[in-house]
mmCIF file of C-alpha atoms and ligand atoms in Angstrom:
data_model
loop_
_atom_site.group_PDB
_atom_site.id
_atom_site.type_symbol
_atom_site.label_atom_id
_atom_site.label_comp_id
_atom_site.label_asym_id
_atom_site.label_seq_id
_atom_site.Cartn_x
_atom_site.Cartn_y
_atom_site.Cartn_z
ATOM 1 C CA MET A 1 67.746 83.346 76.260
ATOM 2 C CA ASN A 2 68.227 85.201 79.991
ATOM 3 C CA SER A 3 71.175 83.723 80.794
ATOM 4 C CA THR A 4 71.325 85.914 84.337
ATOM 5 C CA LEU A 5 70.528 83.913 87.809
ATOM 6 C CA SER A 6 67.443 84.272 88.967
ATOM 7 C CA GLU A 7 67.771 85.763 92.386
ATOM 8 C CA SER A 8 68.177 83.331 95.307
ATOM 9 C CA THR A 9 71.023 82.321 93.378
ATOM 10 C CA LYS A 10 72.969 84.505 93.254
ATOM 11 C CA ILE A 11 75.807 85.797 95.492
ATOM 12 C CA ARG A 12 77.785 88.592 95.323
ATOM 13 C CA VAL A 13 81.182 88.760 94.753
ATOM 14 C CA PRO A 14 83.626 90.830 95.549
ATOM 15 C CA LEU A 15 86.666 93.228 92.942
ATOM 16 C CA VAL A 16 89.016 92.408 96.252
ATOM 17 C CA ASP A 17 87.793 91.814 99.704
ATOM 18 C CA LEU A 18 90.380 93.865 102.799
ATOM 19 C CA LYS A 19 88.744 93.116 105.340
ATOM 20 C CA ARG A 20 89.474 89.653 105.052
ATOM 21 C CA GLN A 21 92.863 89.488 105.299
ATOM 22 C CA TYR A 22 91.752 92.047 108.040
ATOM 23 C CA TYR A 23 90.080 90.019 110.041
ATOM 24 C CA SER A 24 92.432 87.281 109.793
ATOM 25 C CA ILE A 25 96.159 88.696 111.399
ATOM 26 C CA LYS A 26 93.978 91.362 113.364
ATOM 27 C CA GLU A 27 95.685 91.227 116.848
ATOM 28 C CA GLU A 28 98.881 91.743 115.303
ATOM 29 C CA ILE A 29 98.191 94.199 113.041
ATOM 30 C CA ASP A 30 96.062 96.691 116.070
ATOM 31 C CA SER A 31 98.791 95.920 119.093
ATOM 32 C CA ALA A 32 101.275 97.486 115.775
ATOM 33 C CA ILE A 33 98.910 100.827 115.427
ATOM 34 C CA GLN A 34 98.613 100.128 119.436
ATOM 35 C CA ASP A 35 102.504 100.751 119.848
ATOM 36 C CA VAL A 36 103.166 103.563 117.623
ATOM 37 C CA LEU A 37 100.176 105.919 118.744
ATOM 38 C CA GLU A 38 101.693 104.660 122.407
ATOM 39 C CA ASN A 39 105.259 106.500 121.600
ATOM 40 C CA GLN A 40 103.217 108.957 118.415
ATOM 41 C CA SER A 41 106.906 109.045 116.494
ATOM 42 C CA PHE A 42 104.705 108.809 113.403
ATOM 43 C CA ILE A 43 107.133 110.337 111.437
ATOM 44 C CA LEU A 44 110.022 108.040 110.465
ATOM 45 C CA GLY A 45 109.455 107.204 113.168
ATOM 46 C CA PRO A 46 111.727 103.260 114.176
ATOM 47 C CA GLN A 47 109.427 101.315 111.897
ATOM 48 C CA VAL A 48 110.225 103.144 108.924
ATOM 49 C CA LYS A 49 114.196 101.852 108.976
ATOM 50 C CA GLU A 50 112.813 99.178 110.278
ATOM 51 C CA PHE A 51 110.638 97.474 106.803
ATOM 52 C CA GLU A 52 112.913 99.628 104.810
ATOM 53 C CA LYS A 53 115.683 96.417 106.463
ATOM 54 C CA LEU A 54 113.059 93.915 105.505
ATOM 55 C CA PHE A 55 111.757 95.127 102.708
ATOM 56 C CA ALA A 56 115.339 95.802 101.403
ATOM 57 C CA SER A 57 116.237 91.951 102.453
ATOM 58 C CA TYR A 58 113.069 90.368 100.729
ATOM 59 C CA CYS A 59 113.929 91.761 96.836
ATOM 60 C CA ASN A 60 117.563 91.065 97.683
ATOM 61 C CA THR A 61 118.156 94.245 97.307
ATOM 62 C CA LYS A 62 120.651 96.964 99.444
ATOM 63 C CA HIS A 63 118.417 99.976 99.725
ATOM 64 C CA ALA A 64 115.254 100.100 100.167
ATOM 65 C CA ILE A 65 113.839 103.588 100.863
ATOM 66 C CA GLY A 66 110.077 103.753 102.742
ATOM 67 C CA VAL A 67 108.470 106.561 100.223
ATOM 68 C CA SER A 68 104.631 108.246 100.548
ATOM 69 C CA SER A 69 103.262 106.576 97.388
ATOM 70 C CA GLY A 70 104.002 104.128 94.366
ATOM 71 C CA THR A 71 103.913 107.512 92.424
ATOM 72 C CA ASP A 72 106.411 109.119 94.645
ATOM 73 C CA ALA A 73 108.800 106.199 94.298
ATOM 74 C CA LEU A 74 108.302 106.903 90.076
ATOM 75 C CA LEU A 75 109.015 110.979 90.631
ATOM 76 C CA LEU A 76 111.930 110.685 93.150
ATOM 77 C CA ALA A 77 113.267 107.953 91.196
ATOM 78 C CA LEU A 78 113.260 109.647 88.392
ATOM 79 C CA LYS A 79 114.518 112.429 90.500
ATOM 80 C CA SER A 80 116.987 110.991 92.055
ATOM 81 C CA LEU A 81 118.592 110.677 88.077
ATOM 82 C CA GLY A 82 118.799 114.112 87.443
ATOM 83 C CA ILE A 83 116.208 113.473 85.458
ATOM 84 C CA GLY A 84 113.718 116.562 84.505
ATOM 85 C CA ASN A 85 113.461 119.328 81.623
ATOM 86 C CA GLY A 86 115.045 118.015 77.824
ATOM 87 C CA ASP A 87 115.837 114.337 79.254
ATOM 88 C CA GLU A 88 112.637 111.704 77.473
ATOM 89 C CA VAL A 89 111.854 108.463 79.404
ATOM 90 C CA ILE A 90 111.182 104.502 77.559
ATOM 91 C CA THR A 91 107.942 103.034 78.720
ATOM 92 C CA SER A 92 104.537 101.608 78.155
ATOM 93 C CA PRO A 93 101.195 102.862 77.266
ATOM 94 C CA PHE A 94 100.227 100.243 79.040
ATOM 95 C CA THR A 95 100.230 101.366 82.595
ATOM 96 C CA PHE A 96 98.191 102.649 85.932
ATOM 97 C CA PHE A 97 98.359 106.644 84.608
ATOM 98 C CA ALA A 98 101.075 107.407 88.011
ATOM 99 C CA THR A 99 103.692 105.608 85.014
ATOM 100 C CA VAL A 100 103.662 108.493 82.706
ATOM 101 C CA GLY A 101 102.643 110.714 84.853
ATOM 102 C CA SER A 102 105.507 111.325 87.206
ATOM 103 C CA ILE A 103 108.272 111.317 84.156
ATOM 104 C CA CYS A 104 105.854 113.898 82.919
ATOM 105 C CA ASN A 105 106.351 115.808 86.526
ATOM 106 C CA THR A 106 109.795 115.744 86.553
ATOM 107 C CA GLY A 107 109.448 117.659 83.530
ATOM 108 C CA ALA A 108 110.602 115.181 81.369
ATOM 109 C CA THR A 109 108.949 113.443 78.432
ATOM 110 C CA PRO A 110 107.501 110.446 78.674
ATOM 111 C CA VAL A 111 108.413 108.081 75.076
ATOM 112 C CA PHE A 112 105.839 105.131 74.226
ATOM 113 C CA VAL A 113 107.271 101.520 73.097
ATOM 114 C CA ASP A 114 104.209 98.942 72.189
ATOM 115 C CA ILE A 115 103.794 95.453 74.347
ATOM 116 C CA ASP A 116 103.600 92.549 73.483
ATOM 117 C CA PRO A 117 100.428 90.766 73.399
ATOM 118 C CA GLU A 118 100.209 88.065 75.853
ATOM 119 C CA SER A 119 102.609 89.316 78.455
ATOM 120 C CA TYR A 120 101.648 92.773 78.346
ATOM 121 C CA ASN A 121 104.453 93.382 78.982
ATOM 122 C CA ILE A 122 106.701 96.630 77.226
ATOM 123 C CA ARG A 123 108.980 95.351 74.243
ATOM 124 C CA PRO A 124 112.277 95.038 74.393
ATOM 125 C CA ASP A 125 112.913 94.816 70.520
ATOM 126 C CA LEU A 126 111.146 98.162 70.016
ATOM 127 C CA ILE A 127 112.815 99.989 72.320
ATOM 128 C CA LYS A 128 116.090 100.274 71.028
ATOM 129 C CA LYS A 129 114.838 102.554 67.757
ATOM 130 C CA ARG A 130 113.488 105.272 70.735
ATOM 131 C CA ILE A 131 116.292 105.766 72.102
ATOM 132 C CA ASN A 132 117.856 109.054 71.343
ATOM 133 C CA LYS A 133 120.461 110.853 72.761
ATOM 134 C CA ASN A 134 118.149 112.092 75.401
ATOM 135 C CA THR A 135 116.916 108.615 76.230
ATOM 136 C CA LYS A 136 117.786 108.771 79.796
ATOM 137 C CA ALA A 137 115.988 105.977 81.618
ATOM 138 C CA ILE A 138 113.578 102.869 80.846
ATOM 139 C CA ILE A 139 110.694 102.068 82.601
ATOM 140 C CA PRO A 140 109.905 99.202 82.618
ATOM 141 C CA VAL A 141 106.438 97.774 84.218
ATOM 142 C CA HIS A 142 105.903 94.682 85.745
ATOM 143 C CA LEU A 143 101.773 94.336 85.008
ATOM 144 C CA TYR A 144 99.651 92.940 86.802
ATOM 145 C CA GLY A 145 101.759 90.453 88.752
ATOM 146 C CA GLN A 146 104.460 89.441 85.944
ATOM 147 C CA CYS A 147 108.091 90.853 85.430
ATOM 148 C CA ALA A 148 108.913 92.941 81.550
ATOM 149 C CA ASP A 149 111.138 91.130 79.583
ATOM 150 C CA MET A 150 113.899 92.211 82.122
ATOM 151 C CA ASP A 151 117.353 90.501 80.195
ATOM 152 C CA PRO A 152 117.563 92.361 76.577
ATOM 153 C CA ILE A 153 116.282 95.659 77.895
ATOM 154 C CA LEU A 154 119.290 95.019 80.381
ATOM 155 C CA GLU A 155 121.263 94.594 77.996
ATOM 156 C CA ILE A 156 120.210 97.701 75.195
ATOM 157 C CA ALA A 157 119.745 100.537 78.052
ATOM 158 C CA LYS A 158 124.188 99.205 79.588
ATOM 159 C CA LYS A 159 124.845 99.189 75.387
ATOM 160 C CA HIS A 160 122.758 103.010 75.553
ATOM 161 C CA ASN A 161 124.262 104.270 78.834
ATOM 162 C CA ILE A 162 120.612 105.153 79.906
ATOM 163 C CA LYS A 163 119.475 103.439 83.649
ATOM 164 C CA VAL A 164 116.792 101.539 84.305
ATOM 165 C CA ILE A 165 113.992 101.583 85.996
ATOM 166 C CA GLU A 166 110.917 99.051 87.283
ATOM 167 C CA ASP A 167 107.483 99.682 87.396
ATOM 168 C CA ALA A 168 106.976 96.272 90.574
ATOM 169 C CA ALA A 169 103.398 98.825 92.084
ATOM 170 C CA GLN A 170 102.091 95.941 90.964
ATOM 171 C CA ALA A 171 104.391 92.779 91.100
ATOM 172 C CA ILE A 172 105.871 92.459 94.855
ATOM 173 C CA GLY A 173 107.539 88.668 95.606
ATOM 174 C CA ALA A 174 107.010 88.747 91.015
ATOM 175 C CA GLU A 175 109.994 87.232 88.926
ATOM 176 C CA TYR A 176 112.158 86.409 86.300
ATOM 177 C CA LYS A 177 115.059 84.064 85.586
ATOM 178 C CA ASP A 178 113.857 83.565 89.814
ATOM 179 C CA ARG A 179 115.509 86.720 89.493
ATOM 180 C CA LYS A 180 112.573 89.543 92.243
ATOM 181 C CA SER A 181 111.041 91.874 90.512
ATOM 182 C CA GLY A 182 112.751 95.676 92.063
ATOM 183 C CA SER A 183 116.996 94.107 92.178
ATOM 184 C CA MET A 184 117.309 94.512 88.628
ATOM 185 C CA GLY A 185 117.237 97.601 87.023
ATOM 186 C CA ASP A 186 119.575 99.996 89.197
ATOM 187 C CA LEU A 187 116.264 101.243 91.208
ATOM 188 C CA GLY A 188 112.763 99.235 92.311
ATOM 189 C CA CYS A 189 110.126 100.779 92.884
ATOM 190 C CA PHE A 190 106.385 99.651 94.833
ATOM 191 C CA SER A 191 103.076 100.944 96.106
ATOM 192 C CA PHE A 192 101.694 99.478 99.251
ATOM 193 C CA PHE A 193 98.059 101.127 98.021
ATOM 194 C CA PRO A 194 95.498 98.676 100.147
ATOM 195 C CA SER A 195 94.408 97.115 97.031
ATOM 196 C CA LYS A 196 98.962 96.331 96.179
ATOM 197 C CA ASN A 197 99.426 93.312 96.780
ATOM 198 C CA LEU A 198 101.105 94.283 100.337
ATOM 199 C CA GLY A 199 98.475 96.757 100.995
ATOM 200 C CA GLY A 200 98.867 99.342 103.960
ATOM 201 C CA PHE A 201 96.198 100.876 106.021
ATOM 202 C CA GLY A 202 96.402 104.265 103.335
ATOM 203 C CA ASP A 203 98.789 105.336 100.633
ATOM 204 C CA GLY A 204 103.175 104.145 100.795
ATOM 205 C CA GLY A 205 106.009 102.759 98.511
ATOM 206 C CA MET A 206 109.136 102.106 98.170
ATOM 207 C CA VAL A 207 112.539 102.518 96.599
ATOM 208 C CA THR A 208 114.737 99.310 95.920
ATOM 209 C CA CYS A 209 118.580 99.915 94.938
ATOM 210 C CA ASN A 210 121.638 99.284 95.124
ATOM 211 C CA SER A 211 123.967 101.679 94.524
ATOM 212 C CA ASP A 212 124.776 104.043 98.758
ATOM 213 C CA GLU A 213 124.808 107.023 95.478
ATOM 214 C CA LEU A 214 121.485 106.439 95.509
ATOM 215 C CA ALA A 215 120.104 105.318 98.619
ATOM 216 C CA GLU A 216 121.958 109.163 99.644
ATOM 217 C CA MET A 217 120.238 111.094 97.557
ATOM 218 C CA ILE A 218 116.725 109.265 98.023
ATOM 219 C CA TYR A 219 116.703 108.794 101.393
ATOM 220 C CA MET A 220 118.110 112.817 101.562
ATOM 221 C CA LEU A 221 114.869 113.845 97.688
ATOM 222 C CA ARG A 222 112.532 112.276 100.167
ATOM 223 C CA VAL A 223 112.757 115.335 102.868
ATOM 224 C CA HIS A 224 112.193 118.375 100.548
ATOM 225 C CA GLY A 225 115.744 117.387 99.641
ATOM 226 C CA GLY A 226 117.327 118.582 103.256
ATOM 227 C CA LYS A 227 120.304 117.901 104.234
ATOM 228 C CA PRO A 228 120.916 119.094 106.963
ATOM 229 C CA LYS A 229 118.253 119.854 107.688
ATOM 230 C CA ASN A 230 116.950 123.175 106.969
ATOM 231 C CA TYR A 231 119.882 123.283 103.930
ATOM 232 C CA TYR A 232 118.430 122.916 100.752
ATOM 233 C CA PRO A 233 121.034 121.401 97.978
ATOM 234 C CA VAL A 234 118.887 120.183 96.374
ATOM 235 C CA LEU A 235 114.504 119.736 95.671
ATOM 236 C CA GLY A 236 112.862 117.110 96.827
ATOM 237 C CA ILE A 237 109.579 117.125 98.237
ATOM 238 C CA ASN A 238 107.759 115.867 100.977
ATOM 239 C CA GLY A 239 107.480 112.452 100.582
ATOM 240 C CA ARG A 240 107.891 110.312 103.231
ATOM 241 C CA LEU A 241 106.577 106.399 104.233
ATOM 242 C CA ASP A 242 104.240 106.819 107.186
ATOM 243 C CA THR A 243 104.933 105.217 110.617
ATOM 244 C CA ILE A 244 101.955 103.691 110.609
ATOM 245 C CA GLN A 245 101.654 102.557 107.330
ATOM 246 C CA ALA A 246 105.162 100.899 108.182
ATOM 247 C CA ALA A 247 104.540 98.991 111.425
ATOM 248 C CA VAL A 248 101.503 97.939 109.540
ATOM 249 C CA LEU A 249 103.450 96.037 106.231
ATOM 250 C CA THR A 250 106.094 95.003 108.373
ATOM 251 C CA LYS A 251 103.349 92.072 110.197
ATOM 252 C CA LYS A 252 102.101 91.637 106.650
ATOM 253 C CA LEU A 253 105.381 91.451 104.656
ATOM 254 C CA LYS A 254 105.893 88.527 106.785
ATOM 255 C CA TYR A 255 102.938 86.712 104.910
ATOM 256 C CA ILE A 256 103.517 87.303 100.733
ATOM 257 C CA ASP A 257 104.757 84.634 99.683
ATOM 258 C CA LEU A 258 102.376 82.140 101.395
ATOM 259 C CA TRP A 259 99.087 84.960 99.349
ATOM 260 C CA SER A 260 101.111 85.169 96.140
ATOM 261 C CA GLU A 261 100.811 81.456 96.629
ATOM 262 C CA LYS A 262 97.561 80.873 97.513
ATOM 263 C CA ARG A 263 96.511 84.147 94.790
ATOM 264 C CA ARG A 264 98.907 81.415 92.071
ATOM 265 C CA GLN A 265 96.500 78.561 93.530
ATOM 266 C CA LYS A 266 93.684 80.607 92.532
ATOM 267 C CA ALA A 267 94.381 81.625 89.393
ATOM 268 C CA SER A 268 95.327 78.403 88.338
ATOM 269 C CA TYR A 269 91.736 77.047 89.133
ATOM 270 C CA TYR A 270 90.745 80.094 86.778
ATOM 271 C CA THR A 271 92.438 78.787 84.110
ATOM 272 C CA GLN A 272 91.343 75.300 83.815
ATOM 273 C CA LYS A 273 88.361 75.595 85.075
ATOM 274 C CA MET A 274 88.232 78.452 81.218
ATOM 275 C CA GLU A 275 91.139 75.973 79.428
ATOM 276 C CA GLU A 276 87.477 75.511 76.242
ATOM 277 C CA LEU A 277 86.157 78.749 76.660
ATOM 278 C CA ASP A 278 86.055 81.354 74.056
ATOM 279 C CA LEU A 279 88.161 83.630 75.882
ATOM 280 C CA THR A 280 92.305 84.560 76.640
ATOM 281 C CA THR A 281 93.603 83.042 80.282
ATOM 282 C CA PRO A 282 96.737 85.122 81.297
ATOM 283 C CA LYS A 283 99.697 83.717 80.320
ATOM 284 C CA VAL A 284 102.330 83.309 82.805
ATOM 285 C CA ILE A 285 105.418 83.167 80.750
ATOM 286 C CA SER A 286 108.097 80.545 81.464
ATOM 287 C CA SER A 287 111.420 82.059 82.874
ATOM 288 C CA ASN A 288 108.487 84.045 85.585
ATOM 289 C CA LYS A 289 107.153 83.753 88.705
ATOM 290 C CA HIS A 290 103.606 85.416 88.002
ATOM 291 C CA VAL A 291 102.277 87.025 91.772
ATOM 292 C CA PHE A 292 98.691 87.879 90.173
ATOM 293 C CA HIS A 293 98.113 91.748 91.221
ATOM 294 C CA LEU A 294 94.898 91.102 88.941
ATOM 295 C CA TYR A 295 93.785 88.061 86.599
ATOM 296 C CA VAL A 296 93.236 89.392 83.760
ATOM 297 C CA ILE A 297 90.646 88.030 80.393
ATOM 298 C CA LYS A 298 91.123 88.345 76.953
ATOM 299 C CA ILE A 299 87.782 88.427 75.377
ATOM 300 C CA LYS A 300 85.804 90.074 72.069
ATOM 301 C CA GLU A 301 82.808 90.476 73.133
ATOM 302 C CA ARG A 302 84.113 92.872 76.057
ATOM 303 C CA ASP A 303 81.758 94.276 77.276
ATOM 304 C CA ARG A 304 78.861 92.642 77.288
ATOM 305 C CA LEU A 305 80.711 90.205 79.618
ATOM 306 C CA VAL A 306 81.069 93.573 82.046
ATOM 307 C CA GLU A 307 77.340 93.815 81.743
ATOM 308 C CA HIS A 308 76.326 90.057 82.426
ATOM 309 C CA LEU A 309 78.669 90.239 85.705
ATOM 310 C CA LYS A 310 77.379 92.858 86.537
ATOM 311 C CA ALA A 311 73.586 91.800 86.301
ATOM 312 C CA ASN A 312 74.676 88.582 88.665
ATOM 313 C CA ASN A 313 76.449 91.114 91.299
ATOM 314 C CA ILE A 314 79.646 89.920 90.045
ATOM 315 C CA ASP A 315 82.609 92.551 90.078
ATOM 316 C CA CYS A 316 84.803 93.412 87.041
ATOM 317 C CA ALA A 317 87.078 95.901 85.904
ATOM 318 C CA VAL A 318 89.301 97.271 82.894
ATOM 319 C CA HIS A 319 93.195 97.527 83.507
ATOM 320 C CA TYR A 320 92.660 99.400 81.998
ATOM 321 C CA PRO A 321 90.863 101.381 79.291
ATOM 322 C CA ILE A 322 93.209 104.499 78.121
ATOM 323 C CA PRO A 323 96.053 103.626 76.249
ATOM 324 C CA GLN A 324 98.083 106.075 78.420
ATOM 325 C CA HIS A 325 99.390 107.856 74.684
ATOM 326 C CA LEU A 326 96.488 108.415 74.151
ATOM 327 C CA GLN A 327 95.228 110.111 77.582
ATOM 328 C CA LYS A 328 93.674 114.839 77.305
ATOM 329 C CA CYS A 329 96.607 115.728 79.108
ATOM 330 C CA LEU A 330 99.057 114.605 76.736
ATOM 331 C CA ALA A 331 97.375 115.502 74.035
ATOM 332 C CA TYR A 332 100.602 117.673 73.603
ATOM 333 C CA LEU A 333 103.301 114.961 73.151
ATOM 334 C CA GLY A 334 100.761 114.938 68.835
ATOM 335 C CA TYR A 335 100.711 110.030 69.184
ATOM 336 C CA LYS A 336 97.761 109.211 68.179
ATOM 337 C CA GLU A 337 94.509 106.227 67.322
ATOM 338 C CA GLY A 338 97.094 103.667 66.262
ATOM 339 C CA ASP A 339 101.020 104.569 66.665
ATOM 340 C CA PHE A 340 100.866 101.181 69.693
ATOM 341 C CA PRO A 341 98.172 99.246 68.452
ATOM 342 C CA GLU A 342 98.265 96.624 70.357
ATOM 343 C CA ALA A 343 97.861 98.994 73.228
ATOM 344 C CA GLU A 344 95.254 99.687 72.177
ATOM 345 C CA LYS A 345 93.432 96.867 71.169
ATOM 346 C CA ALA A 346 94.610 95.404 74.992
ATOM 347 C CA THR A 347 92.697 98.053 77.209
ATOM 348 C CA LYS A 348 88.985 97.680 74.497
ATOM 349 C CA GLU A 349 89.544 93.669 75.246
ATOM 350 C CA ILE A 350 91.114 92.906 79.045
ATOM 351 C CA LEU A 351 88.804 92.072 81.639
ATOM 352 C CA SER A 352 90.395 91.250 85.519
ATOM 353 C CA LEU A 353 88.363 88.865 87.672
ATOM 354 C CA PRO A 354 88.243 88.962 91.381
ATOM 355 C CA ILE A 355 91.881 86.839 93.088
ATOM 356 C CA PHE A 356 92.741 87.978 96.370
ATOM 357 C CA PRO A 357 94.141 85.026 97.769
ATOM 358 C CA GLU A 358 90.600 85.143 100.474
ATOM 359 C CA ILE A 359 88.217 83.727 97.611
ATOM 360 C CA THR A 360 86.870 80.832 98.214
ATOM 361 C CA LYS A 361 85.877 77.638 95.517
ATOM 362 C CA GLU A 362 82.972 78.094 96.313
ATOM 363 C CA GLU A 363 82.790 82.622 95.033
ATOM 364 C CA GLN A 364 85.056 81.477 91.879
ATOM 365 C CA ALA A 365 83.380 78.403 91.243
ATOM 366 C CA TYR A 366 80.499 80.745 90.655
ATOM 367 C CA ILE A 367 82.037 83.550 88.986
ATOM 368 C CA ILE A 368 83.396 80.094 86.554
ATOM 369 C CA SER A 369 79.554 79.050 86.126
ATOM 370 C CA THR A 370 78.424 82.785 85.173
ATOM 371 C CA ILE A 371 80.571 83.309 82.449
ATOM 372 C CA ASN A 372 79.821 79.496 81.398
ATOM 373 C CA ALA A 373 76.262 80.814 81.562
ATOM 374 C CA PHE A 374 76.970 84.137 79.533
ATOM 375 C CA PHE A 375 78.483 81.245 76.523
HETATM 376 C C1 LIG B 1 101.873 100.311 88.205
HETATM 377 C C2 LIG B 1 101.615 101.038 88.841
HETATM 378 N N1 LIG B 1 102.571 102.863 89.095
HETATM 379 C C3 LIG B 1 102.280 103.010 89.926
HETATM 380 C C4 LIG B 1 101.205 103.229 90.624
HETATM 381 C C5 LIG B 1 100.796 104.007 91.904
HETATM 382 O O1 LIG B 1 100.847 104.158 92.992
HETATM 383 P P1 LIG B 1 100.484 104.053 94.125
HETATM 384 O O2 LIG B 1 98.650 104.344 93.736
HETATM 385 O O3 LIG B 1 100.676 104.310 95.218
HETATM 386 O O4 LIG B 1 100.591 105.749 93.797
HETATM 387 C C6 LIG B 1 100.099 102.137 90.574
HETATM 388 C C7 LIG B 1 98.641 101.499 91.408
HETATM 389 O O5 LIG B 1 98.378 102.050 91.745
HETATM 390 C C8 LIG B 1 100.567 100.730 89.250
HETATM 391 O O6 LIG B 1 99.687 99.796 89.124
#
């Protein structure tokens, strides 16, 4: 049977369409950018401080420090804790590479713990076994927009006197037991990569925390480690949030809860319509408020479904096809296939379907009927 629709009935559905969001608030955004152009204060202009204040208040944290990307947020968070050579940091092998790359870039060693196959997040009960005298931090990743099981993680960390850095790059606004992502650990890291739920017009990131000392250190580390100017007590990087990004993001932050609600509605429509099919829809853990940065299904015949969706003009993607412990640049760590079976299995079966606040019912219905035709 040919399950591909005729050319005339096909519509093209992108994984994400950033233009729709831009055009919905174009005037506000354009005028915010125009203000920066007129001020010409491109580096740490007043909009950066303003955005930091709004962001900290949104996350219920005392501090928020604007940085150059989600990756640099992680690097600076690690550096602010003094993590480096000889230290170990526990994290998930099922994440975007930046979580792991930033650990390695401090000189520390990433130590992996397998995931829960339903939430795709790190399994707290497996963390204990990997803690030793060199363990300095745990980085739980709130994957796809759903928080990791934070209470047991925080408890283990407290018991062993190690720090917790939340990788909340995909999870702005997500909640765990009514607590906001980025507000539970010692530090929270966010990404404003354009396709993220709160996306800038280029790279950008944020570190949140409640500690005055850590905040002070991150302010310093993002300007090469300098304070006062030209004196460098610590070694930092050029890691500031750009003023234009801060201006754009300030305007967008007002809409984030509305956009998250729309994502949840779109996700629930998919889930409802695909309930009967031989695939696994995303599981929302009862203590969580999911923000559906990605809508990820699990299906044995994943690769065949990818081909089918492509043939019908539907974009989809695999987040992520290779578990991080099997990356070539990490071969020196000595991990092998079979070490983290759940993470490895997930990489072979998961598939992200188009989701963004502006996706239409017609587009979603087309995706669902195309998947139905696959079966
Ligand atoms: C889980 C996770 N961590 C870290 C990052 C890094 O963020 P950025 O691309 O802003 O450097 C991303 C996003 O790309 C991510 O998804």
